[in-house]
Amino acid sequence: APGRGRGPDEASGEARGMSPVSYEELTSRNAGFLTGAEQQRLRDGSVFVCGVGGMGGAAVQSLVRAGVGRLVIADFDVFEASNLNRQLFATTATLGRSKVEATVDGLRAINPALEIATYGADWVDRLDEILPDTDVVINGMDDARAAIRLYRAARRHAVTVVDAWTSPHPSVTCVAPDDPRPEEWL
């Protein structure tokens, strides 16, 4: 969307050429589930997903197929054989590859025109740079210390966080900007 910041590893769809499928074709089957205004909101939207393994990988794929216009993704890990049973972008072809790089390739195969910014392990220290241009955050990582920093920064920037992790069991929690943070849930 116009005016949004770019991450250090970002490449826009326009720089790589035209998509063989228009945005309208990609999202045409959303009609009836989403109004035209809601679809435009997705197209103009920006979602930050930290952790693109299990739940985060499934979330980014669903977001791209739904028509989100801009993603910011962060992960410091590589795909391992133990990820094959539960992580969408983990395949025998992506073993040993950066989760961010492999995920970007998978998302580009769905929508080459998608705007994507990527971050590695430094994302936690760059939250004040990332969050001002983010509409919602999906927390797909399993680092409690990083999650606390994420929640605190999201409160400062009035951004909703959706927690989506699979350890120990699949779980989704939505925390609005004024809701208590995890450390306040006791």
mmCIF file with all atom_site columns, C-alpha atoms in Angstrom:
data_model
loop_
_atom_site.group_PDB
_atom_site.id
_atom_site.type_symbol
_atom_site.label_atom_id
_atom_site.label_alt_id
_atom_site.label_comp_id
_atom_site.label_asym_id
_atom_site.label_entity_id
_atom_site.label_seq_id
_atom_site.pdbx_PDB_ins_code
_atom_site.Cartn_x
_atom_site.Cartn_y
_atom_site.Cartn_z
_atom_site.occupancy
_atom_site.B_iso_or_equiv
_atom_site.pdbx_formal_charge
_atom_site.auth_seq_id
_atom_site.auth_comp_id
_atom_site.auth_asym_id
_atom_site.auth_atom_id
_atom_site.pdbx_PDB_model_num
ATOM 1   C CA . ALA A 1 1   ? 0.000   0.000   0.000   1.00 0.00 ? 1   ALA A CA 1
ATOM 2   C CA . PRO A 1 2   ? 1.242   3.538   -0.638  1.00 0.00 ? 2   PRO A CA 1
ATOM 3   C CA . GLY A 1 3   ? 3.392   5.070   2.072   1.00 0.00 ? 3   GLY A CA 1
ATOM 4   C CA . ARG A 1 4   ? 4.333   1.794   3.706   1.00 0.00 ? 4   ARG A CA 1
ATOM 5   C CA . GLY A 1 5   ? 7.960   1.299   4.705   1.00 0.00 ? 5   GLY A CA 1
ATOM 6   C CA . ARG A 1 6   ? 10.102  -1.369  3.131   1.00 0.00 ? 6   ARG A CA 1
ATOM 7   C CA . GLY A 1 7   ? 12.123  -3.913  5.041   1.00 0.00 ? 7   GLY A CA 1
ATOM 8   C CA . PRO A 1 8   ? 15.785  -4.562  4.306   1.00 0.00 ? 8   PRO A CA 1
ATOM 9   C CA . ASP A 1 9   ? 15.142  -7.635  2.159   1.00 0.00 ? 9   ASP A CA 1
ATOM 10  C CA . GLU A 1 10  ? 11.970  -6.489  0.441   1.00 0.00 ? 10  GLU A CA 1
ATOM 11  C CA . ALA A 1 11  ? 11.203  -6.893  -3.228  1.00 0.00 ? 11  ALA A CA 1
ATOM 12  C CA . SER A 1 12  ? 7.990   -5.732  -4.829  1.00 0.00 ? 12  SER A CA 1
ATOM 13  C CA . GLY A 1 13  ? 6.020   -7.727  -7.337  1.00 0.00 ? 13  GLY A CA 1
ATOM 14  C CA . GLU A 1 14  ? 6.333   -4.947  -9.896  1.00 0.00 ? 14  GLU A CA 1
ATOM 15  C CA . ALA A 1 15  ? 10.127  -5.273  -9.939  1.00 0.00 ? 15  ALA A CA 1
ATOM 16  C CA . ARG A 1 16  ? 9.870   -8.890  -11.093 1.00 0.00 ? 16  ARG A CA 1
ATOM 17  C CA . GLY A 1 17  ? 7.261   -8.341  -13.780 1.00 0.00 ? 17  GLY A CA 1
ATOM 18  C CA . MET A 1 18  ? 3.570   -8.806  -14.221 1.00 0.00 ? 18  MET A CA 1
ATOM 19  C CA . SER A 1 19  ? 1.690   -11.619 -12.550 1.00 0.00 ? 19  SER A CA 1
ATOM 20  C CA . PRO A 1 20  ? 0.126   -14.128 -14.952 1.00 0.00 ? 20  PRO A CA 1
ATOM 21  C CA . VAL A 1 21  ? -3.053  -13.817 -12.867 1.00 0.00 ? 21  VAL A CA 1
ATOM 22  C CA . SER A 1 22  ? -4.750  -10.533 -12.000 1.00 0.00 ? 22  SER A CA 1
ATOM 23  C CA . TYR A 1 23  ? -5.636  -9.653  -8.425  1.00 0.00 ? 23  TYR A CA 1
ATOM 24  C CA . GLU A 1 24  ? -9.296  -9.850  -9.400  1.00 0.00 ? 24  GLU A CA 1
ATOM 25  C CA . GLU A 1 25  ? -8.855  -13.406 -10.738 1.00 0.00 ? 25  GLU A CA 1
ATOM 26  C CA . LEU A 1 26  ? -6.873  -14.446 -7.649  1.00 0.00 ? 26  LEU A CA 1
ATOM 27  C CA . THR A 1 27  ? -9.605  -13.224 -5.302  1.00 0.00 ? 27  THR A CA 1
ATOM 28  C CA . SER A 1 28  ? -12.732 -13.802 -7.412  1.00 0.00 ? 28  SER A CA 1
ATOM 29  C CA . ARG A 1 29  ? -13.914 -16.744 -5.289  1.00 0.00 ? 29  ARG A CA 1
ATOM 30  C CA . ASN A 1 30  ? -13.905 -14.546 -2.180  1.00 0.00 ? 30  ASN A CA 1
ATOM 31  C CA . ALA A 1 31  ? -17.153 -12.966 -3.408  1.00 0.00 ? 31  ALA A CA 1
ATOM 32  C CA . GLY A 1 32  ? -19.926 -13.905 -1.029  1.00 0.00 ? 32  GLY A CA 1
ATOM 33  C CA . PHE A 1 33  ? -17.459 -14.356 1.831   1.00 0.00 ? 33  PHE A CA 1
ATOM 34  C CA . LEU A 1 34  ? -16.137 -10.795 1.604   1.00 0.00 ? 34  LEU A CA 1
ATOM 35  C CA . THR A 1 35  ? -17.776 -7.615  0.390   1.00 0.00 ? 35  THR A CA 1
ATOM 36  C CA . GLY A 1 36  ? -15.990 -5.494  -2.181  1.00 0.00 ? 36  GLY A CA 1
ATOM 37  C CA . ALA A 1 37  ? -14.995 -3.063  0.585   1.00 0.00 ? 37  ALA A CA 1
ATOM 38  C CA . GLU A 1 38  ? -13.594 -5.886  2.733   1.00 0.00 ? 38  GLU A CA 1
ATOM 39  C CA . GLN A 1 39  ? -11.616 -7.249  -0.212  1.00 0.00 ? 39  GLN A CA 1
ATOM 40  C CA . GLN A 1 40  ? -10.163 -3.789  -0.829  1.00 0.00 ? 40  GLN A CA 1
ATOM 41  C CA . ARG A 1 41  ? -9.257  -3.530  2.854   1.00 0.00 ? 41  ARG A CA 1
ATOM 42  C CA . LEU A 1 42  ? -7.317  -6.800  2.529   1.00 0.00 ? 42  LEU A CA 1
ATOM 43  C CA . ARG A 1 43  ? -5.624  -5.585  -0.649  1.00 0.00 ? 43  ARG A CA 1
ATOM 44  C CA . ASP A 1 44  ? -4.574  -2.362  1.083   1.00 0.00 ? 44  ASP A CA 1
ATOM 45  C CA . GLY A 1 45  ? -3.650  -4.172  4.296   1.00 0.00 ? 45  GLY A CA 1
ATOM 46  C CA . SER A 1 46  ? -0.309  -5.054  5.805   1.00 0.00 ? 46  SER A CA 1
ATOM 47  C CA . VAL A 1 47  ? 0.217   -8.035  8.097   1.00 0.00 ? 47  VAL A CA 1
ATOM 48  C CA . PHE A 1 48  ? 3.385   -8.805  10.059  1.00 0.00 ? 48  PHE A CA 1
ATOM 49  C CA . VAL A 1 49  ? 3.947   -12.521 10.717  1.00 0.00 ? 49  VAL A CA 1
ATOM 50  C CA . CYS A 1 50  ? 6.819   -13.454 13.004  1.00 0.00 ? 50  CYS A CA 1
ATOM 51  C CA . GLY A 1 51  ? 7.581   -17.132 12.741  1.00 0.00 ? 51  GLY A CA 1
ATOM 52  C CA . VAL A 1 52  ? 6.675   -18.804 9.447   1.00 0.00 ? 52  VAL A CA 1
ATOM 53  C CA . GLY A 1 53  ? 6.929   -22.435 10.494  1.00 0.00 ? 53  GLY A CA 1
ATOM 54  C CA . GLY A 1 54  ? 3.781   -24.274 11.610  1.00 0.00 ? 54  GLY A CA 1
ATOM 55  C CA . MET A 1 55  ? 0.958   -21.827 12.293  1.00 0.00 ? 55  MET A CA 1
ATOM 56  C CA . GLY A 1 56  ? 2.769   -18.837 10.780  1.00 0.00 ? 56  GLY A CA 1
ATOM 57  C CA . GLY A 1 57  ? 3.361   -20.642 7.490   1.00 0.00 ? 57  GLY A CA 1
ATOM 58  C CA . ALA A 1 58  ? -0.285  -21.671 7.258   1.00 0.00 ? 58  ALA A CA 1
ATOM 59  C CA . ALA A 1 59  ? -1.342  -18.121 8.125   1.00 0.00 ? 59  ALA A CA 1
ATOM 60  C CA . VAL A 1 60  ? 0.790   -16.448 5.441   1.00 0.00 ? 60  VAL A CA 1
ATOM 61  C CA . GLN A 1 61  ? -0.406  -18.847 2.780   1.00 0.00 ? 61  GLN A CA 1
ATOM 62  C CA . SER A 1 62  ? -4.041  -18.192 3.694   1.00 0.00 ? 62  SER A CA 1
ATOM 63  C CA . LEU A 1 63  ? -3.465  -14.433 3.772   1.00 0.00 ? 63  LEU A CA 1
ATOM 64  C CA . VAL A 1 64  ? -1.900  -14.425 0.308   1.00 0.00 ? 64  VAL A CA 1
ATOM 65  C CA . ARG A 1 65  ? -4.695  -16.555 -1.143  1.00 0.00 ? 65  ARG A CA 1
ATOM 66  C CA . ALA A 1 66  ? -7.269  -14.236 0.480   1.00 0.00 ? 66  ALA A CA 1
ATOM 67  C CA . GLY A 1 67  ? -5.645  -11.223 -1.180  1.00 0.00 ? 67  GLY A CA 1
ATOM 68  C CA . VAL A 1 68  ? -3.621  -9.406  1.474   1.00 0.00 ? 68  VAL A CA 1
ATOM 69  C CA . GLY A 1 69  ? -1.524  -6.886  -0.395  1.00 0.00 ? 69  GLY A CA 1
ATOM 70  C CA . ARG A 1 70  ? 1.546   -6.657  1.835   1.00 0.00 ? 70  ARG A CA 1
ATOM 71  C CA . LEU A 1 71  ? 3.245   -9.064  4.194   1.00 0.00 ? 71  LEU A CA 1
ATOM 72  C CA . VAL A 1 72  ? 6.150   -8.569  6.521   1.00 0.00 ? 72  VAL A CA 1
ATOM 73  C CA . ILE A 1 73  ? 7.601   -11.921 7.570   1.00 0.00 ? 73  ILE A CA 1
ATOM 74  C CA . ALA A 1 74  ? 10.344  -12.729 10.035  1.00 0.00 ? 74  ALA A CA 1
ATOM 75  C CA . ASP A 1 75  ? 12.092  -15.923 11.048  1.00 0.00 ? 75  ASP A CA 1
ATOM 76  C CA . PHE A 1 76  ? 15.708  -16.784 11.847  1.00 0.00 ? 76  PHE A CA 1
ATOM 77  C CA . ASP A 1 77  ? 15.474  -20.550 11.431  1.00 0.00 ? 77  ASP A CA 1
ATOM 78  C CA . VAL A 1 78  ? 16.005  -23.068 8.623   1.00 0.00 ? 78  VAL A CA 1
ATOM 79  C CA . PHE A 1 79  ? 13.758  -25.962 7.670   1.00 0.00 ? 79  PHE A CA 1
ATOM 80  C CA . GLU A 1 80  ? 14.723  -29.324 9.169   1.00 0.00 ? 80  GLU A CA 1
ATOM 81  C CA . ALA A 1 81  ? 13.403  -32.848 8.624   1.00 0.00 ? 81  ALA A CA 1
ATOM 82  C CA . SER A 1 82  ? 11.462  -32.610 11.907  1.00 0.00 ? 82  SER A CA 1
ATOM 83  C CA . ASN A 1 83  ? 9.403   -29.774 10.354  1.00 0.00 ? 83  ASN A CA 1
ATOM 84  C CA . LEU A 1 84  ? 8.050   -31.920 7.501   1.00 0.00 ? 84  LEU A CA 1
ATOM 85  C CA . ASN A 1 85  ? 5.068   -33.230 9.463   1.00 0.00 ? 85  ASN A CA 1
ATOM 86  C CA . ARG A 1 86  ? 3.606   -29.846 10.367  1.00 0.00 ? 86  ARG A CA 1
ATOM 87  C CA . GLN A 1 87  ? 5.122   -26.886 8.522   1.00 0.00 ? 87  GLN A CA 1
ATOM 88  C CA . LEU A 1 88  ? 3.564   -25.961 5.199   1.00 0.00 ? 88  LEU A CA 1
ATOM 89  C CA . PHE A 1 89  ? 6.677   -24.708 3.408   1.00 0.00 ? 89  PHE A CA 1
ATOM 90  C CA . ALA A 1 90  ? 8.883   -27.526 4.774   1.00 0.00 ? 90  ALA A CA 1
ATOM 91  C CA . THR A 1 91  ? 9.478   -29.979 1.932   1.00 0.00 ? 91  THR A CA 1
ATOM 92  C CA . THR A 1 92  ? 12.391  -32.203 1.024   1.00 0.00 ? 92  THR A CA 1
ATOM 93  C CA . ALA A 1 93  ? 13.376  -29.465 -1.444  1.00 0.00 ? 93  ALA A CA 1
ATOM 94  C CA . THR A 1 94  ? 13.485  -26.763 1.290   1.00 0.00 ? 94  THR A CA 1
ATOM 95  C CA . LEU A 1 95  ? 15.418  -28.708 3.955   1.00 0.00 ? 95  LEU A CA 1
ATOM 96  C CA . GLY A 1 96  ? 18.374  -26.633 5.124   1.00 0.00 ? 96  GLY A CA 1
ATOM 97  C CA . ARG A 1 97  ? 16.976  -23.465 3.528   1.00 0.00 ? 97  ARG A CA 1
ATOM 98  C CA . SER A 1 98  ? 16.060  -20.327 5.412   1.00 0.00 ? 98  SER A CA 1
ATOM 99  C CA . LYS A 1 99  ? 12.396  -20.456 6.393   1.00 0.00 ? 99  LYS A CA 1
ATOM 100 C CA . VAL A 1 100 ? 11.978  -16.862 5.214   1.00 0.00 ? 100 VAL A CA 1
ATOM 101 C CA . GLU A 1 101 ? 13.527  -17.498 1.775   1.00 0.00 ? 101 GLU A CA 1
ATOM 102 C CA . ALA A 1 102 ? 11.619  -20.735 1.187   1.00 0.00 ? 102 ALA A CA 1
ATOM 103 C CA . THR A 1 103 ? 8.363   -19.150 2.346   1.00 0.00 ? 103 THR A CA 1
ATOM 104 C CA . VAL A 1 104 ? 8.823   -16.140 0.065   1.00 0.00 ? 104 VAL A CA 1
ATOM 105 C CA . ASP A 1 105 ? 9.390   -18.512 -2.869  1.00 0.00 ? 105 ASP A CA 1
ATOM 106 C CA . GLY A 1 106 ? 6.217   -20.415 -1.984  1.00 0.00 ? 106 GLY A CA 1
ATOM 107 C CA . LEU A 1 107 ? 4.172   -17.233 -1.658  1.00 0.00 ? 107 LEU A CA 1
ATOM 108 C CA . ARG A 1 108 ? 5.517   -15.846 -4.929  1.00 0.00 ? 108 ARG A CA 1
ATOM 109 C CA . ALA A 1 109 ? 4.339   -19.052 -6.626  1.00 0.00 ? 109 ALA A CA 1
ATOM 110 C CA . ILE A 1 110 ? 0.806   -18.071 -5.541  1.00 0.00 ? 110 ILE A CA 1
ATOM 111 C CA . ASN A 1 111 ? 1.014   -14.316 -6.177  1.00 0.00 ? 111 ASN A CA 1
ATOM 112 C CA . PRO A 1 112 ? 4.177   -12.957 -7.849  1.00 0.00 ? 112 PRO A CA 1
ATOM 113 C CA . ALA A 1 113 ? 2.932   -9.373  -7.378  1.00 0.00 ? 113 ALA A CA 1
ATOM 114 C CA . LEU A 1 114 ? 2.722   -9.678  -3.576  1.00 0.00 ? 114 LEU A CA 1
ATOM 115 C CA . GLU A 1 115 ? 4.653   -7.016  -1.683  1.00 0.00 ? 115 GLU A CA 1
ATOM 116 C CA . ILE A 1 116 ? 6.853   -8.722  0.932   1.00 0.00 ? 116 ILE A CA 1
ATOM 117 C CA . ALA A 1 117 ? 9.356   -7.374  3.451   1.00 0.00 ? 117 ALA A CA 1
ATOM 118 C CA . THR A 1 118 ? 11.536  -9.921  5.261   1.00 0.00 ? 118 THR A CA 1
ATOM 119 C CA . TYR A 1 119 ? 13.547  -9.923  8.469   1.00 0.00 ? 119 TYR A CA 1
ATOM 120 C CA . GLY A 1 120 ? 15.818  -12.406 10.164  1.00 0.00 ? 120 GLY A CA 1
ATOM 121 C CA . ALA A 1 121 ? 16.752  -12.589 13.838  1.00 0.00 ? 121 ALA A CA 1
ATOM 122 C CA . ASP A 1 122 ? 16.971  -8.789  14.084  1.00 0.00 ? 122 ASP A CA 1
ATOM 123 C CA . TRP A 1 123 ? 13.186  -8.322  13.837  1.00 0.00 ? 123 TRP A CA 1
ATOM 124 C CA . VAL A 1 124 ? 12.727  -8.081  17.609  1.00 0.00 ? 124 VAL A CA 1
ATOM 125 C CA . ASP A 1 125 ? 15.052  -5.069  17.747  1.00 0.00 ? 125 ASP A CA 1
ATOM 126 C CA . ARG A 1 126 ? 13.260  -3.451  14.793  1.00 0.00 ? 126 ARG A CA 1
ATOM 127 C CA . LEU A 1 127 ? 9.665   -3.571  16.025  1.00 0.00 ? 127 LEU A CA 1
ATOM 128 C CA . ASP A 1 128 ? 9.401   0.218   16.230  1.00 0.00 ? 128 ASP A CA 1
ATOM 129 C CA . GLU A 1 129 ? 10.322  0.282   12.528  1.00 0.00 ? 129 GLU A CA 1
ATOM 130 C CA . ILE A 1 130 ? 8.013   -2.590  11.511  1.00 0.00 ? 130 ILE A CA 1
ATOM 131 C CA . LEU A 1 131 ? 4.819   -1.934  13.470  1.00 0.00 ? 131 LEU A CA 1
ATOM 132 C CA . PRO A 1 132 ? 3.860   1.627   12.443  1.00 0.00 ? 132 PRO A CA 1
ATOM 133 C CA . ASP A 1 133 ? 2.943   0.377   8.948   1.00 0.00 ? 133 ASP A CA 1
ATOM 134 C CA . THR A 1 134 ? 1.302   -2.852  10.135  1.00 0.00 ? 134 THR A CA 1
ATOM 135 C CA . ASP A 1 135 ? -2.439  -3.401  10.479  1.00 0.00 ? 135 ASP A CA 1
ATOM 136 C CA . VAL A 1 136 ? -2.246  -6.655  12.436  1.00 0.00 ? 136 VAL A CA 1
ATOM 137 C CA . VAL A 1 137 ? 0.447   -9.010  13.748  1.00 0.00 ? 137 VAL A CA 1
ATOM 138 C CA . ILE A 1 138 ? 0.339   -12.789 13.711  1.00 0.00 ? 138 ILE A CA 1
ATOM 139 C CA . ASN A 1 139 ? 2.665   -14.277 16.297  1.00 0.00 ? 139 ASN A CA 1
ATOM 140 C CA . GLY A 1 140 ? 3.669   -17.693 14.986  1.00 0.00 ? 140 GLY A CA 1
ATOM 141 C CA . MET A 1 141 ? 6.889   -18.064 16.981  1.00 0.00 ? 141 MET A CA 1
ATOM 142 C CA . ASP A 1 142 ? 7.571   -19.830 20.247  1.00 0.00 ? 142 ASP A CA 1
ATOM 143 C CA . ASP A 1 143 ? 10.032  -17.491 22.007  1.00 0.00 ? 143 ASP A CA 1
ATOM 144 C CA . ALA A 1 144 ? 8.358   -16.154 25.180  1.00 0.00 ? 144 ALA A CA 1
ATOM 145 C CA . ARG A 1 145 ? 10.839  -13.288 25.676  1.00 0.00 ? 145 ARG A CA 1
ATOM 146 C CA . ALA A 1 146 ? 10.456  -12.116 22.093  1.00 0.00 ? 146 ALA A CA 1
ATOM 147 C CA . ALA A 1 147 ? 6.665   -12.435 22.413  1.00 0.00 ? 147 ALA A CA 1
ATOM 148 C CA . ILE A 1 148 ? 6.620   -10.158 25.456  1.00 0.00 ? 148 ILE A CA 1
ATOM 149 C CA . ARG A 1 149 ? 8.630   -7.546  23.548  1.00 0.00 ? 149 ARG A CA 1
ATOM 150 C CA . LEU A 1 150 ? 6.264   -7.964  20.591  1.00 0.00 ? 150 LEU A CA 1
ATOM 151 C CA . TYR A 1 151 ? 3.166   -7.483  22.749  1.00 0.00 ? 151 TYR A CA 1
ATOM 152 C CA . ARG A 1 152 ? 4.589   -4.400  24.453  1.00 0.00 ? 152 ARG A CA 1
ATOM 153 C CA . ALA A 1 153 ? 5.589   -2.809  21.136  1.00 0.00 ? 153 ALA A CA 1
ATOM 154 C CA . ALA A 1 154 ? 2.186   -3.670  19.642  1.00 0.00 ? 154 ALA A CA 1
ATOM 155 C CA . ARG A 1 155 ? 0.507   -1.843  22.526  1.00 0.00 ? 155 ARG A CA 1
ATOM 156 C CA . ARG A 1 156 ? 2.677   1.241   21.917  1.00 0.00 ? 156 ARG A CA 1
ATOM 157 C CA . HIS A 1 157 ? 1.741   1.195   18.231  1.00 0.00 ? 157 HIS A CA 1
ATOM 158 C CA . ALA A 1 158 ? -1.948  0.258   18.807  1.00 0.00 ? 158 ALA A CA 1
ATOM 159 C CA . VAL A 1 159 ? -1.668  -2.926  16.729  1.00 0.00 ? 159 VAL A CA 1
ATOM 160 C CA . THR A 1 160 ? -3.679  -6.096  17.401  1.00 0.00 ? 160 THR A CA 1
ATOM 161 C CA . VAL A 1 161 ? -1.723  -9.329  17.867  1.00 0.00 ? 161 VAL A CA 1
ATOM 162 C CA . VAL A 1 162 ? -3.153  -12.703 16.921  1.00 0.00 ? 162 VAL A CA 1
ATOM 163 C CA . ASP A 1 163 ? -1.210  -15.477 18.623  1.00 0.00 ? 163 ASP A CA 1
ATOM 164 C CA . ALA A 1 164 ? -1.077  -18.623 16.525  1.00 0.00 ? 164 ALA A CA 1
ATOM 165 C CA . TRP A 1 165 ? 1.227   -21.362 17.688  1.00 0.00 ? 165 TRP A CA 1
ATOM 166 C CA . THR A 1 166 ? 1.108   -25.130 17.894  1.00 0.00 ? 166 THR A CA 1
ATOM 167 C CA . SER A 1 167 ? 3.065   -25.820 21.044  1.00 0.00 ? 167 SER A CA 1
ATOM 168 C CA . PRO A 1 168 ? 1.956   -27.741 23.026  1.00 0.00 ? 168 PRO A CA 1
ATOM 169 C CA . HIS A 1 169 ? -1.430  -27.739 21.221  1.00 0.00 ? 169 HIS A CA 1
ATOM 170 C CA . PRO A 1 170 ? -2.829  -25.600 18.395  1.00 0.00 ? 170 PRO A CA 1
ATOM 171 C CA . SER A 1 171 ? -3.977  -22.306 19.817  1.00 0.00 ? 171 SER A CA 1
ATOM 172 C CA . VAL A 1 172 ? -5.208  -18.967 18.508  1.00 0.00 ? 172 VAL A CA 1
ATOM 173 C CA . THR A 1 173 ? -5.612  -15.918 20.751  1.00 0.00 ? 173 THR A CA 1
ATOM 174 C CA . CYS A 1 174 ? -6.457  -12.363 19.650  1.00 0.00 ? 174 CYS A CA 1
ATOM 175 C CA . VAL A 1 175 ? -5.138  -9.485  21.791  1.00 0.00 ? 175 VAL A CA 1
ATOM 176 C CA . ALA A 1 176 ? -6.399  -6.003  20.874  1.00 0.00 ? 176 ALA A CA 1
ATOM 177 C CA . PRO A 1 177 ? -4.217  -2.957  21.595  1.00 0.00 ? 177 PRO A CA 1
ATOM 178 C CA . ASP A 1 178 ? -5.970  -2.174  24.908  1.00 0.00 ? 178 ASP A CA 1
ATOM 179 C CA . ASP A 1 179 ? -6.217  -5.792  26.131  1.00 0.00 ? 179 ASP A CA 1
ATOM 180 C CA . PRO A 1 180 ? -3.932  -7.128  28.873  1.00 0.00 ? 180 PRO A CA 1
ATOM 181 C CA . ARG A 1 181 ? -0.573  -8.513  27.699  1.00 0.00 ? 181 ARG A CA 1
ATOM 182 C CA . PRO A 1 182 ? 0.366   -12.167 28.425  1.00 0.00 ? 182 PRO A CA 1
ATOM 183 C CA . GLU A 1 183 ? 2.386   -11.242 31.499  1.00 0.00 ? 183 GLU A CA 1
ATOM 184 C CA . GLU A 1 184 ? -0.730  -9.475  32.838  1.00 0.00 ? 184 GLU A CA 1
ATOM 185 C CA . TRP A 1 185 ? -3.043  -12.478 32.391  1.00 0.00 ? 185 TRP A CA 1
ATOM 186 C CA . LEU A 1 186 ? -2.351  -13.859 35.859  1.00 0.00 ? 186 LEU A CA 1
#
